[in-house]
Structures are given as structure tokens and as C-alpha cells.
Coordinates of C-alpha atoms and ligand atoms in Angstrom, one line a residue:
X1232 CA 71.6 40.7 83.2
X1233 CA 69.6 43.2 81.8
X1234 CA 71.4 46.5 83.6
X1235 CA 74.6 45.6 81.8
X1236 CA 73.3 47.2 78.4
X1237 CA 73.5 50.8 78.3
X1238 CA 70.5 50.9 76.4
X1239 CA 68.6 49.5 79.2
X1240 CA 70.7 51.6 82.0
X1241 CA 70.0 54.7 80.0
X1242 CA 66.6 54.3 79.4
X1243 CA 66.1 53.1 83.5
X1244 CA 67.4 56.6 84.5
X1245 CA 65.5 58.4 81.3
X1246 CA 62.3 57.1 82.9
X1247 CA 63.6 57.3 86.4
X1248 CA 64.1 61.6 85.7
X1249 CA 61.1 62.1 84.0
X1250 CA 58.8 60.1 86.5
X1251 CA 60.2 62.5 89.1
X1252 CA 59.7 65.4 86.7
X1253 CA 56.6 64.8 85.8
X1254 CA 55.6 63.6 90.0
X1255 CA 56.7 67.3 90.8
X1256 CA 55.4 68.9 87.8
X1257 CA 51.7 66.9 88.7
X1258 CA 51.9 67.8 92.8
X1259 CA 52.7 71.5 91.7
X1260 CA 49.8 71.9 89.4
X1261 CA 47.1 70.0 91.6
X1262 CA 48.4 72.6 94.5
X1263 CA 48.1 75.8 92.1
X1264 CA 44.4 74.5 90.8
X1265 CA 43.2 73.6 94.4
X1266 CA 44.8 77.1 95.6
X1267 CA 42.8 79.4 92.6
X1268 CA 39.8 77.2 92.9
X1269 CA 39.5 78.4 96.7
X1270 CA 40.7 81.5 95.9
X1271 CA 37.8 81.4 93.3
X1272 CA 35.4 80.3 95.5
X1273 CA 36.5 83.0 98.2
X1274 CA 35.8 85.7 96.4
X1275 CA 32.8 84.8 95.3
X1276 CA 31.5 84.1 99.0
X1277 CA 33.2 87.9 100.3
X1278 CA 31.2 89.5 97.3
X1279 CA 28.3 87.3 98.4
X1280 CA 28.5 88.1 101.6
X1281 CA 28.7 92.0 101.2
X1282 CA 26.0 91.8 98.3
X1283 CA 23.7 90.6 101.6
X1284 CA 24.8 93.2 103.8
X1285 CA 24.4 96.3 101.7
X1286 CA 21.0 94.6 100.6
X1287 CA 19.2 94.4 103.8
X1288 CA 20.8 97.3 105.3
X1289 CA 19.2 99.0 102.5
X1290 CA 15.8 97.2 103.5
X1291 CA 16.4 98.3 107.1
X1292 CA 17.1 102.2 105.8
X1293 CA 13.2 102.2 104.3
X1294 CA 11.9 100.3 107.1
X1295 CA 13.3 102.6 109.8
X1296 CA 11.1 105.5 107.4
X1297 CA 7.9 103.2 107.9
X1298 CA 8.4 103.2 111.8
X1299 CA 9.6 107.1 112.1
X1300 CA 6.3 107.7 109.7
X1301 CA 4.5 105.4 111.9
X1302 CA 6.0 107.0 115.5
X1303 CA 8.4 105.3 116.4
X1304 CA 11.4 105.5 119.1
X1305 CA 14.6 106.3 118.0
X1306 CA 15.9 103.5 119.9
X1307 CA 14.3 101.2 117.7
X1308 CA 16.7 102.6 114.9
X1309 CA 19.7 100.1 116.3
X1310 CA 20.1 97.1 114.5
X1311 CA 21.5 95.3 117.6
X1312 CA 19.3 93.1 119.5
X1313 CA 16.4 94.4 118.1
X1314 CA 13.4 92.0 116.9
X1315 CA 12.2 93.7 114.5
X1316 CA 15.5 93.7 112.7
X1317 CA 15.5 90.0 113.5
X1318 CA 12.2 89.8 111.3
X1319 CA 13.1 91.7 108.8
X1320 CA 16.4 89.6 108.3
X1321 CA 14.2 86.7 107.9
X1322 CA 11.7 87.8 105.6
X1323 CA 14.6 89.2 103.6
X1324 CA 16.4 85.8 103.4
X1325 CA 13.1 84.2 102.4
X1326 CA 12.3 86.2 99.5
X1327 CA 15.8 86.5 98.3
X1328 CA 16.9 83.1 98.6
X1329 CA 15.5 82.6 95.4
X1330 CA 17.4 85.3 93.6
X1331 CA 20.1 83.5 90.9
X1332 CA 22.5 85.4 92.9
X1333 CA 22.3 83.4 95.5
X1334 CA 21.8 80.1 93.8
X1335 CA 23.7 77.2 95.9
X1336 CA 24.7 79.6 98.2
X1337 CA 23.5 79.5 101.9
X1338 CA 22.8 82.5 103.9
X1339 CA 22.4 82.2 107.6
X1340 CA 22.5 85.7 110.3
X1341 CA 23.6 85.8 113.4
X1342 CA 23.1 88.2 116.6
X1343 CA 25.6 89.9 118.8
X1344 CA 24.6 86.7 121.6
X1345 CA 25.1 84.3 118.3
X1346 CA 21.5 83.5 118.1
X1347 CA 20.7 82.8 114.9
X1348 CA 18.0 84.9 113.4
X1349 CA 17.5 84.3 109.7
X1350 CA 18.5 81.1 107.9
X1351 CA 18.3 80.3 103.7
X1352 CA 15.4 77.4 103.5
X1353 CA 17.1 73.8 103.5
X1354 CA 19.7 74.3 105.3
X1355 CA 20.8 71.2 107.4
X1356 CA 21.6 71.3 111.1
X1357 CA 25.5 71.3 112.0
X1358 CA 26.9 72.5 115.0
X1359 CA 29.7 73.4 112.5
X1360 CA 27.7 76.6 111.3
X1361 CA 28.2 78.1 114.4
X1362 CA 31.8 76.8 115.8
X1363 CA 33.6 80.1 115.0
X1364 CA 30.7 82.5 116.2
X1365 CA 32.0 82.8 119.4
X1366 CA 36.2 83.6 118.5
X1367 CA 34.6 86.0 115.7
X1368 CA 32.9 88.1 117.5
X1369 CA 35.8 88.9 119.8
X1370 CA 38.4 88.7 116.8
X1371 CA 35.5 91.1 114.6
X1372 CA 37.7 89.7 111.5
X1373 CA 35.7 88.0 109.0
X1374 CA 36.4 84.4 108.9
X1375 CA 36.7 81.4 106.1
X1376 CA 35.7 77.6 107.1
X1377 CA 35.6 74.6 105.8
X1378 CA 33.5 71.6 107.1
X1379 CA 31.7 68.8 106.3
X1380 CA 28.2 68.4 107.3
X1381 CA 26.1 65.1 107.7
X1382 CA 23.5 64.9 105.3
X1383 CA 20.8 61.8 105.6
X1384 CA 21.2 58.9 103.0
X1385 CA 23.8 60.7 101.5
X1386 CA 27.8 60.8 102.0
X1387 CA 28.8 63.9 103.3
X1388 CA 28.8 67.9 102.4
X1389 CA 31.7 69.5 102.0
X1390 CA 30.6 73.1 102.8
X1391 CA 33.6 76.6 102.6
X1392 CA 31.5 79.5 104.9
X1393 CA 32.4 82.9 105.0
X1394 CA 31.1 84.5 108.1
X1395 CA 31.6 88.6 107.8
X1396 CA 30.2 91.0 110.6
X1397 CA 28.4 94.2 110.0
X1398 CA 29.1 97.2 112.5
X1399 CA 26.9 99.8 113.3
X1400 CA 28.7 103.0 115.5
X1401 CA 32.1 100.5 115.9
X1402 CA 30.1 97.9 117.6
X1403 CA 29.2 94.1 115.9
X1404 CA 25.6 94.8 114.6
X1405 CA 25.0 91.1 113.2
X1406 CA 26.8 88.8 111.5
X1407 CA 26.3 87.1 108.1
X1408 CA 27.3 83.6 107.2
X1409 CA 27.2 82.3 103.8
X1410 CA 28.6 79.3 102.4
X1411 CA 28.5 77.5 99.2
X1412 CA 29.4 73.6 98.7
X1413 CA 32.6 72.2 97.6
X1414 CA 31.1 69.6 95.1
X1415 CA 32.3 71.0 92.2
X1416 CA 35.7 72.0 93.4
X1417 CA 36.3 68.6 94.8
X1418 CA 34.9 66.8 91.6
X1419 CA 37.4 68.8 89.2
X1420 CA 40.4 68.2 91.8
X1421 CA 39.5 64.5 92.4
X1422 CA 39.0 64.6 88.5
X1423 CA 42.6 66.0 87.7
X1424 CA 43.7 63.3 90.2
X1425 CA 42.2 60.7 88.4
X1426 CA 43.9 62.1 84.8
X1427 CA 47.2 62.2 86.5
X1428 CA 47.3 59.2 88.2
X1429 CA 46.8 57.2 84.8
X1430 CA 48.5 60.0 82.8
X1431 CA 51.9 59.8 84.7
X1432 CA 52.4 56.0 84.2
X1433 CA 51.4 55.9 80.6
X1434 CA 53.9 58.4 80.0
X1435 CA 56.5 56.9 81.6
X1436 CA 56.0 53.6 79.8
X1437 CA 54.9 55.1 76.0
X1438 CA 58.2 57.2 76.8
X1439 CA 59.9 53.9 77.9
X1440 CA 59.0 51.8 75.1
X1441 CA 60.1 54.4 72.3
X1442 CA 63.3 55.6 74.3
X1443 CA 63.7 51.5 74.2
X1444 CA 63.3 51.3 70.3
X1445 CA 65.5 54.9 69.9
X1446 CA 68.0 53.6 71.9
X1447 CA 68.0 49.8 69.8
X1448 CA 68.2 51.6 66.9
X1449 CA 71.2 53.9 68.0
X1450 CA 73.2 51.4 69.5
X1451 CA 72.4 48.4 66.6
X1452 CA 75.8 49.4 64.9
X1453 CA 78.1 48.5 68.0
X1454 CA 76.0 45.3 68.2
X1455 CA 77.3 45.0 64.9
X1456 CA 81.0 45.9 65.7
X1457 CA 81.0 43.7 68.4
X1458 CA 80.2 40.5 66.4
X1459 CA 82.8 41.7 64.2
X1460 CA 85.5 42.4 66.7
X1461 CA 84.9 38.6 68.0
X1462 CA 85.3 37.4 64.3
X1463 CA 89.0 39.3 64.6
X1464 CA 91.8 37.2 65.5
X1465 CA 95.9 38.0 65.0
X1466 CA 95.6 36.3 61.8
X1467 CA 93.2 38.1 60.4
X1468 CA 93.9 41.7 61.4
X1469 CA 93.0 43.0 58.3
X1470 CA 89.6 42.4 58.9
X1471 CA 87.8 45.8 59.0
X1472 CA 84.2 46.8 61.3
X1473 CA 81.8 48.7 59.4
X1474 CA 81.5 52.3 59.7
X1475 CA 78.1 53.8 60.8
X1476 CA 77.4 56.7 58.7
X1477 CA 75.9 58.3 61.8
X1478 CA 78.0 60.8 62.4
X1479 CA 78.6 60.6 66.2
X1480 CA 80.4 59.1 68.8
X1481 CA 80.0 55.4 67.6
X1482 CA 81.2 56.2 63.9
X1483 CA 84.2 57.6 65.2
X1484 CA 84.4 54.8 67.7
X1485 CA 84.1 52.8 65.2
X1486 CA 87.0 54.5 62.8
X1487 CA 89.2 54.7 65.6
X1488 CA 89.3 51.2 65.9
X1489 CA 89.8 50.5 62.1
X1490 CA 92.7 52.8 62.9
X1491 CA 94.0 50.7 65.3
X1492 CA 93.4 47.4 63.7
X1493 CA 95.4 49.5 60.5
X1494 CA 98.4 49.7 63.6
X1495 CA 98.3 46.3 64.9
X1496 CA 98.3 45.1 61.4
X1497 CA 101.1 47.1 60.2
X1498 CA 103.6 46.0 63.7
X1499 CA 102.5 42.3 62.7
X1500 CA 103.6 42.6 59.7
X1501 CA 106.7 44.6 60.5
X1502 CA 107.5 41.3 63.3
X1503 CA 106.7 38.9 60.7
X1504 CA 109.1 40.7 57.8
X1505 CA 111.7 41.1 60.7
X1506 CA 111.7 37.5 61.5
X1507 CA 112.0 36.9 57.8
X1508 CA 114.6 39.4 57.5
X1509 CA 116.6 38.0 60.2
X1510 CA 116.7 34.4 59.1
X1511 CA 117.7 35.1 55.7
X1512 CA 120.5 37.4 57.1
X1513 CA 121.8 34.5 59.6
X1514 CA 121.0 31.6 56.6
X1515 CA 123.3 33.6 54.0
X1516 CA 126.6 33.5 55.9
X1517 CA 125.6 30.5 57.6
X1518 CA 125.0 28.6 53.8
X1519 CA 128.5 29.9 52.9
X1520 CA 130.6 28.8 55.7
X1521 CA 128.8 25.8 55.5
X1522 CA 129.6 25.1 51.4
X1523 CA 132.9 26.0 51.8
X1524 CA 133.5 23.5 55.2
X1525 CA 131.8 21.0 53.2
X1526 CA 134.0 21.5 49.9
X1527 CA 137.0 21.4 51.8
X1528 CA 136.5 18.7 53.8
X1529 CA 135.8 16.4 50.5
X1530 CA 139.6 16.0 50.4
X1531 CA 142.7 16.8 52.0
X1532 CA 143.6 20.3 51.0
X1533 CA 147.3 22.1 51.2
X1534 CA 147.8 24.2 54.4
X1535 CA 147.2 27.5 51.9
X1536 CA 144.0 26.1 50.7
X1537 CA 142.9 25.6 54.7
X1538 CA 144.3 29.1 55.4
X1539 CA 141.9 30.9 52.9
X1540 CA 138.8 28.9 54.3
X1541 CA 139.8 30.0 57.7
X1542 CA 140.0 33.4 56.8
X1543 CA 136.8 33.2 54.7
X1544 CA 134.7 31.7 57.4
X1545 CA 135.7 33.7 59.8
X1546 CA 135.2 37.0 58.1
X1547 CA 131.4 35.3 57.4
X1548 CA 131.5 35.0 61.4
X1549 CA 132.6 38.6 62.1
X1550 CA 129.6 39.4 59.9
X1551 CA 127.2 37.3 61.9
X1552 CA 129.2 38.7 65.0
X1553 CA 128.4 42.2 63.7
X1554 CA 125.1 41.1 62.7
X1555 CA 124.3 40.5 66.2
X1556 CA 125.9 43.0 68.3
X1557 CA 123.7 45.6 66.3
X1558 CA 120.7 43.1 66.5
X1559 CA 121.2 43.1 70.2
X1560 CA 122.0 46.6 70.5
X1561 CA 118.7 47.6 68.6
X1562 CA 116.6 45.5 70.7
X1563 CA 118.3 47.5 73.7
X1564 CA 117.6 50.7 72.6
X1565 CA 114.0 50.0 71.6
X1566 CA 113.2 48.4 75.1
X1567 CA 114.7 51.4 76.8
X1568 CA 117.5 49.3 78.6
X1569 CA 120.2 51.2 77.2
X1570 CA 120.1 54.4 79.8
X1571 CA 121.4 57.3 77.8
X1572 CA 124.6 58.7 79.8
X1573 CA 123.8 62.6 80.1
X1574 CA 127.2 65.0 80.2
X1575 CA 128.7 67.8 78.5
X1576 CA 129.4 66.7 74.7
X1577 CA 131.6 69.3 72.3
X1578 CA 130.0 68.4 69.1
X1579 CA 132.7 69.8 67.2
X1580 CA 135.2 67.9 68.7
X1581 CA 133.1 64.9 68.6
X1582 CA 132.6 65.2 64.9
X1583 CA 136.2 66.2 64.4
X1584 CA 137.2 63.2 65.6
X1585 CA 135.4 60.8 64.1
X1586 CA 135.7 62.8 60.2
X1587 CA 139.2 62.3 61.0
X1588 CA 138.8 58.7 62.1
X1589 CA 136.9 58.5 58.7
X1590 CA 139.1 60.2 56.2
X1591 CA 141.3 57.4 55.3
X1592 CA 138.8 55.1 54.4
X1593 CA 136.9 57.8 52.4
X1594 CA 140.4 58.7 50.9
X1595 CA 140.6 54.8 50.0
X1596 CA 137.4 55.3 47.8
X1597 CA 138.7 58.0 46.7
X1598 CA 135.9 60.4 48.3
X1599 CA 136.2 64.1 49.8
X1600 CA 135.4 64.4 53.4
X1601 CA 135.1 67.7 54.4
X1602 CA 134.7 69.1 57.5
X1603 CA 135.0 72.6 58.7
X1604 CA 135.5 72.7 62.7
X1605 CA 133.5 75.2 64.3
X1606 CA 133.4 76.8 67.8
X1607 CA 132.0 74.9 71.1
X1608 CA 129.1 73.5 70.3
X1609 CA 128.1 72.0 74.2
X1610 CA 125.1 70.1 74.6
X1611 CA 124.3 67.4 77.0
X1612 CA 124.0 63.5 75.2
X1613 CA 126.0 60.5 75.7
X1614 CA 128.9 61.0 73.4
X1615 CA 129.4 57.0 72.5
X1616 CA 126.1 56.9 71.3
X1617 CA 126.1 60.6 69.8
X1618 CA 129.6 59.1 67.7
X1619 CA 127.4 55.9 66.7
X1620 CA 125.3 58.0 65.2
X1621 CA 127.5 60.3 63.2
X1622 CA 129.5 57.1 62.8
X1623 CA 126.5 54.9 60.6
X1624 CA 125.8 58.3 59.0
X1625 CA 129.2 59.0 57.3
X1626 CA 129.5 55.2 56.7
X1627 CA 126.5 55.0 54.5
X1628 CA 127.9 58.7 52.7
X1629 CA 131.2 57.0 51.9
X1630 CA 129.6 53.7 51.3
X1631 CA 126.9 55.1 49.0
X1632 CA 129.2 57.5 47.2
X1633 CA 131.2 56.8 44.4
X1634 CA 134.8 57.6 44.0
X1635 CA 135.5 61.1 43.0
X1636 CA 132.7 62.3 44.9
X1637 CA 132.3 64.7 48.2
X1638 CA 131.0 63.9 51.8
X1639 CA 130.7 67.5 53.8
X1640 CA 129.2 67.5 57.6
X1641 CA 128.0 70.7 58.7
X1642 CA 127.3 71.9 61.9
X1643 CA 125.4 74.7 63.1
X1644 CA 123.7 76.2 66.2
X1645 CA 120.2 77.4 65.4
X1646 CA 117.9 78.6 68.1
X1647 CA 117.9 76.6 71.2
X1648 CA 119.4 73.5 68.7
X1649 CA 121.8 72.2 67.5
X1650 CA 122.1 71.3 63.0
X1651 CA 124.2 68.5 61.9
X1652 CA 124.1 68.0 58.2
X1653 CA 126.2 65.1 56.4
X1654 CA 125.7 65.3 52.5
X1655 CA 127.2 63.4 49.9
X1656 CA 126.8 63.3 46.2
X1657 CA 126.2 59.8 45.2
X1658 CA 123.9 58.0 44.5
X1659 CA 121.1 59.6 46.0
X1660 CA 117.6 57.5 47.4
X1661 CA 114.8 57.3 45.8
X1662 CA 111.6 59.1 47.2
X1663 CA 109.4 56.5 47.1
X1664 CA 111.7 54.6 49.6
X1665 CA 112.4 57.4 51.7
X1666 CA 110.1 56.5 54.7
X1667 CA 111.6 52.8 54.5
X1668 CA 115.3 53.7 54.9
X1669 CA 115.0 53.9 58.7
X1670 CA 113.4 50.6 59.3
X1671 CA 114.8 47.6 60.2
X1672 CA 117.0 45.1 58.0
X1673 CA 115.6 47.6 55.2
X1674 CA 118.2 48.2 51.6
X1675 CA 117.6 50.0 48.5
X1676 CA 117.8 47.6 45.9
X1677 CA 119.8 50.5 44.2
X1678 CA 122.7 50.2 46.4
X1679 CA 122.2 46.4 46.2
X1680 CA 121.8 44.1 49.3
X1681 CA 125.5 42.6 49.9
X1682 CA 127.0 46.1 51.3
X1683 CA 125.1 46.1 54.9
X1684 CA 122.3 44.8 56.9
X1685 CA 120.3 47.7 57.1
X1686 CA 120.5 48.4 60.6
X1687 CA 122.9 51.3 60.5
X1688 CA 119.9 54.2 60.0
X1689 CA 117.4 52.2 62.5
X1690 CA 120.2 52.6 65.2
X1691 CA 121.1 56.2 64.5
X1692 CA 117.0 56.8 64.6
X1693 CA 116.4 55.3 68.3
X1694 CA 119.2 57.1 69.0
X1695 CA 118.0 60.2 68.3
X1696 CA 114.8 59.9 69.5
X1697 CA 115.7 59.1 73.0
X1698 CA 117.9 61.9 72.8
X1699 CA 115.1 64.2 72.3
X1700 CA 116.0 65.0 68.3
X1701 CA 114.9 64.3 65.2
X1702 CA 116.6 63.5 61.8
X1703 CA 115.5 64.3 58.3
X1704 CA 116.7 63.1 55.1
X1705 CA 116.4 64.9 51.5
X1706 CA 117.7 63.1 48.7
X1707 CA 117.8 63.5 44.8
X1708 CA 118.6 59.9 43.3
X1709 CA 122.2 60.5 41.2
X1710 CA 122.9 63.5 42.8
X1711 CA 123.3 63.1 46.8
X1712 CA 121.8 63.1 50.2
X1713 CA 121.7 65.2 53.1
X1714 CA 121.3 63.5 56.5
X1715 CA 120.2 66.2 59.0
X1716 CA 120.2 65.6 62.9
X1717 CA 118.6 68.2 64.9
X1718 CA 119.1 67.5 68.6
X1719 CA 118.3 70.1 72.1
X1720 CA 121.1 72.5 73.4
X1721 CA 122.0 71.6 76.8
X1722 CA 119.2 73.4 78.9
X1723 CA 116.4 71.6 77.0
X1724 CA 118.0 68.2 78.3
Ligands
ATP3148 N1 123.9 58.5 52.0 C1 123.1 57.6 51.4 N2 123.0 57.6 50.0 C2 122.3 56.7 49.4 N3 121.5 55.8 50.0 C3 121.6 55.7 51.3 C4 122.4 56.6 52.1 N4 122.2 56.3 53.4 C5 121.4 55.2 53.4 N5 121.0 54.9 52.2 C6 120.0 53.8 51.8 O1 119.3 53.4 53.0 C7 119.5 52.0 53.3 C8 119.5 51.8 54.7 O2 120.7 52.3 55.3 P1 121.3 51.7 56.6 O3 122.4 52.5 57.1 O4 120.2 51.5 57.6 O5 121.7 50.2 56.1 P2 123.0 49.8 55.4 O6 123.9 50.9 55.3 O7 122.5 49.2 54.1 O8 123.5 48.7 56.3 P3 124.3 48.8 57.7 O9 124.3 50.3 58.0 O10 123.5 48.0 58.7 O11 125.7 48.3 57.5 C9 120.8 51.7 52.6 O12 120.8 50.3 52.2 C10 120.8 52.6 51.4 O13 120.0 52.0 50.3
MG3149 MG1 124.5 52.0 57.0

């Protein structure tokens, strides 16, 4: 389905937010035109509208001179209700209706009764001219309208009046309407309408369509990585994606995965060594116990000769048997089913114990243990597993030293820790094989294969771990190695 690609859910909602951006951005500028065009158009009609008052009241000024020249009353001086006023107003609309001030613009005058007494030519009839006489002459506010009027063979005229009265002595003299049609107003706004309307959608699809070919061309490389990934099976793990040079989130997607391709490839191979390992560690002693049954068996041997092939095969079983239990105990450790026991551990009496448990087969090799005791040293570990550490470490010392040499252990509190060192001088480890020596089944070929299985520094490394330490080894090949455990002081446990 088409909404389960990003591209297309991204570019949905990218057209979804700027349809609604650009609906809001389109109702807010038709409001603010309509608003100044009236606005616009208002002003125009009040300055119209004064421009007509001050105009005949100016007429009215010279022609209350011609009446006072010619005698006449004073009462004839008040624009209200007066005739002659009425006349004037009407022959004042008739010859200014022409003036290009008052092009398109209608001018009609009212009485005080609402009687309208002077009217710009062509005018039609509406009742709508004089709908708000009435209310404005109570309210004496001037007053803006808008209304259509019926026009013969022709759709209707949108007309905005302005209707302003003119006081003389605090009373409503006469009042003056003028209005102007709307056409042009409502031709620009129906206009903008029109742009928008077709405008709006374009947008949204032009914006669709490239966003569509953006987003392609973004996203092509995980396109790519995916066909790749499907391509990847366990056998070919080494099978890399192609990095994107983009320089964003999908190149680094894409580089993480590589990295974890580089992971899975290297545990594979780690399982597939160890299974190689293994069976070539069970075939050896199995092969010899085997050969030696097989020679013996040819013929009937003296009860000596069955004696030593007893003896040999069984020392070939207790190798398997020890081959095994470390196997097993490995396994354990790694799964986490061994639970760590957690109580107070004196390390020096711990290590005192087993350098002394040690010391006779180092003196058999004719190798110096040393070990100086110290204070308490408490911490909180399981001390079987604590003495199969130190136990596997001084092993491989003796083992890997040659006679005349030295083993020392070393302990010492540092802040919130706890040191162990056990160095030797023998034979040392070569630094290339350094990161190997704590993996499984793993033997310098220096120290040759036949002395152990190579379990002994895998075991004393899970150990630590799960006891919250670490342990370092710095070696010089031909002159010695120092093994050094750093574990947690009791609080940190
Ligand atoms: N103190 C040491 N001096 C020199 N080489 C060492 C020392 N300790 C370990 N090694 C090297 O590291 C390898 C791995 O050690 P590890 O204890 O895991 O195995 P192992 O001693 O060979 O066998 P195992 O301990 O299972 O009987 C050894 O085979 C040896 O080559
Ligand atoms: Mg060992």
C-alpha cells in the first residue's frame, strides 16, 4: 500500500501542512484586501461627502447676500425646510454632477422630514437609498450602507452609501447621501478569488510532485540497502551495504549496520573456530586412548604392560574430564547461571593461601613464588571463584616460566579498589597475540599447544567481569608478564 513508504507518508503530511498554511495564509489576505478596499472606499465617500457640504453651504452663504440685497426676511436664512434651499440643492447637484470629483459617485439630499430634495442624474429608484433616513436622523451619526439595487436588463448594483448630516444651530439641517458602486472592489476580490482558488492547488501538487522526486532521490540509497540486506544470509556475513556518501542519517544508518554485520561476522566465526577447537581437543585424547586400546588388544600383553595402558588412558580421560568441567563451567559463566555468591573475602588471606598451595609445585620447577602478605584487604566476591581466578593465573606464571625464574603477586588497595598483580619472568607473550590470550581454546604457539586447553584465562576473564573488575596484561616476550586484576572494594558491590 502506498502509506507504508515514508516517502509517500512524508510528502502526504508536507502537502497536508502547507495546504492548510497556504488556506489560512489565502483567507487572511482576501480579509485584509476586502477590509482596506472598504476602508479605501470609505474615505473617499466621507471626503466626498464633506467636499458637498462645504460646497453648497458656500453657494447658500452668497445666495443668502442676493436675498438680504434683494430684502429679504431673516427667516429665510435657515437652511431647514426651506424651498429655496431645496432649489438651490438641486441646481447645485445638477451643475456639479459633472465635476471629475464626483465621477461615479452619486449624490442625493435629504430634508429634516426625509424628503428627498436634490438627486445626481441617473440615479435608479431603490427604497434602499432611504432605509436608514429615518434611524439617522434620530442617531445624527453619519452612517455607511451597503445594498444592492435592481437595475433593468442588467444583474444587480452593488452600491456602499455614506449618508452624513449637516447641522445648523445643533439641529439636523439636511442630510447628504453619496454613494459610489462596488464594481471594482468586487471585481479585484472575486479576481484574487479566482488566482487563489487555482493558485492553492497548483502549489500543493508542483510542491507535491518535486517533494515526491526530493524525497526518491533521498531515500534511493535505503532502497538500495534493502536489496542488499535480503541478498545477506548467515553464510555470507561478510557481505557489506554500500555507504551513501550523503552525510546524514542514512549514511550512518547505513555504517552502523556494516558495523554490525562486522559483529555478527566475527561471533560466527568465533562459534565456528570454537566448534573446531573443541573437536580437535576431544579427537586428540580420544585418537590416543583409542591407538593404544587397539595396540594392546592385538595380543595378549603381561599384567605390567595392561597396567601402563590403564594408567595412560585414564590420565587421557582425566584430561577430557578436565576438558569438560571447564567447558561446562565456561558455558555457565557466560549464560549467567553461575550466581556469583557475595560475602566478605580477605584477599590477603585468600591469596596467601593459595601462593602457599602453589609453592611446591613452583618449587618443583624450580621457580620463586613470592608473596608478601599484607593487611585486610575486605571486599565483597565469592571467594571460590575469586581463588579460580588467582588459581589459572599463577598456574599459567609457573607453567610459562622457566626454572630459575620468579613469580611475585602483589596486592595493593588503590582508591576505592583493590590491585592484584601476578608477574613472572618467563617467557613473556607476544604483543601481537595479546588480545587473543583471553579467548577461548586460544595457545601461543610459543608456549606450544600440549601444556593446556586454553581455557584457563577465558575463565578467570568472565570471572572478573561479573565481578565488576577488569584485568590487564603487559608482557615483554623473554622477559615476563604481569597479570593485573583490578576488582571494587566492598561498598561499590
Ligand atoms: N604468564 C604467562 N606467560 C606467558 N604466556 C602466557 C602466560 N599466561 C598465559 N599465557 C599465554 O596465553 C595462553 C592462554 O592462556 P590460558 O591460561 O587461557 O590457557 P592455557 O594455560 O594454555 O591452558 P589452560 O589454562 O586451559 O590449562 C597460553 O597458552 C599462553 O600462550
Ligand atoms: Mg592457563
Amino acid at each position: 500500500m502506498i502509506f507504508k513508504s515514508i516517502r509517500s507518508k512524508i510528502i502526504l503530511w508536507y502537502m497536508l501542512v502547507l495546504a492548510l498554511t497556504l488556506f489560512v495564509f489565502s483567507l487572511v489576505l482576501y480579509h485584509n484586501l476586502n477590509k482596506s478596499l472598504y476602508r479605501n472606499i470609505d474615505d473617499l465617500l466621507r471626503s466626498r461627502a464633506e467636499g458637498v457640504i462645504s460646497s453648497i453651504d458656500t453657494y447658500w452663504e452668497t445666495e443668502k447676500l442676493e436675498i438680504a440685497k434683494d430684502g429679504g426676511k431673516e427667516a429665510v436664512y435657515s437652511k431647514i425646510n426651506n424651498e429655496h434651499f431645496a432649489q438651490l440643492a438641486q441646481d447645485w447637484v445638477d451643475e456639479k454632477s459633472t465635476d471629475p470629483a464626483l465621477v461615479n459617485i452619486t449624490v442625493q439630499i435629504y430634508d429634516i422630514n426625509g424628503r428627498n430634495i436634490a438627486s445626481s442624474q441617473n440615479i435608479p429608484e431603490s427604497p434602499n437609498f432611504k432605509k436608514n433616513i429615518a434611524d439617522l436622523l434620530l442617531t445624527r451619526k453619519a452612517h455607511y450602507d451597503t445594498f444592492d439595487i435592481a437595475l433593468p436588463d442588467a444583474k444587480p448594483l452593488r452600491l456602499r452609501t455614506m449618508t452624513m448630516p449637516e447641522f445648523e444651530n445643533g439641529r439636523i439641517a439636511y442630510l447628504v447621501q453619496v454613494g459610489s458602486p462596488l464594481t471594482s472592489i468586487s471585481a479585484s476580490l472575486n479576481r484574487l478569488q479566482a488566482i487563489l482558488f487555482i493558485l492553492l492547488p497548483l502549489t500543493v501538487f508542483l510542491t507535491g510532485i518535486v517533494g515526491a522526486f526530493l524525497a526518491k532521490k533521498t531515500l534511493s540509497p535505503v532502497d538500495e540497502m534493502i536489496a542488499t540486506i535480503h541478498q545477506i544470509t548467515a553464510e555470507n556475513l561478510k557481505q557489506k551495504i554500500g555507504i551513501p556518501r550523503t552525510n546524514d542519517e542514512i549514511q550512518r544508518l547505513a555504517e552502523t549496520f556494516n558495523d554490525m554485520l562486522d559483529r555478527l561476522a566475527d561471533s560466527f566465526t568465533t562459534q565456528q573456530q570454537f566448534i573446531q577447537d573443541l573437536s580437535h581437543e576431544l579427537k586428540t585424547p580420544l585418537t590416543v586412548i583409542k591407538g593404544e586400546l587397539e595396540v594392546t588388544l592385538k595380543k595378549l600383553r603381561s599384567p605390567a604392560d595392561y597396567e601402563t595402558v590403564l594408567i595412560s588412558s585414564l590420565e587421557e580421560i582425566d584430561k577430557l574430564t578436565r576438558l569438560t568441567e571447564n567447558l561446562l563451567m565456561l558455558a555457565r559463566m557466560e549464560n549467567k547461571e553461575i550466581v556469583l555468591e557475595k560475602k566478605p573475602v580477605d584477599l590477603n588471606v585468600l591469596i596467601a593461601g593459595i601462593a602457599d598451595d602453589l609453592r611446591i609445585l613452583a618449587e618443583q620447577k624450580q621457580v620463586r613464588l613470592e608473596y608478601e602478605p599484607r593487611p585486610q584487604v575486605n571486599i565483597m566476591a565469592d571467594p571460590a571463584q575469586l581463588r579460580r581466578v588467582f588459581l589459572n593465573l599463577l598456574d599459567n606464571a609457573i607453567k610459562y616460566t622457566p626454572s630459575g625464574g620468579r613469580v611475585c603477586i602483589n596486592l595493593e588497595p588503590v582508591p576505592d579498589r583493590v590491585r592484584i598483580a601476578v608477574s613472572d619472568t618467563g617467557v613473556g607473550i607476544p604483543a601481537n597475540e595479546l588480545k587473543n590470550i583471553f579467548h577461548r581454546f586460544y595457545r601461543s604457539e610459543k608456549t606450544g599447544s600440549d601444556i593446556g586447553f586454553g581455557l584457563g584465562l577465558s575463565i578467570a576473564n568472565s570471572i572478573i567481569l561479573a565481578l565488576h573488575g577488569s584485568i590487564e596484561v603487559n608482557s615483554a616476550v623473554g622477559k615476563g608478564s604481569t597479570f593485573t586484576v583490578i576488582l571494587p572494594l566492598s561498598s561499590q558491590l
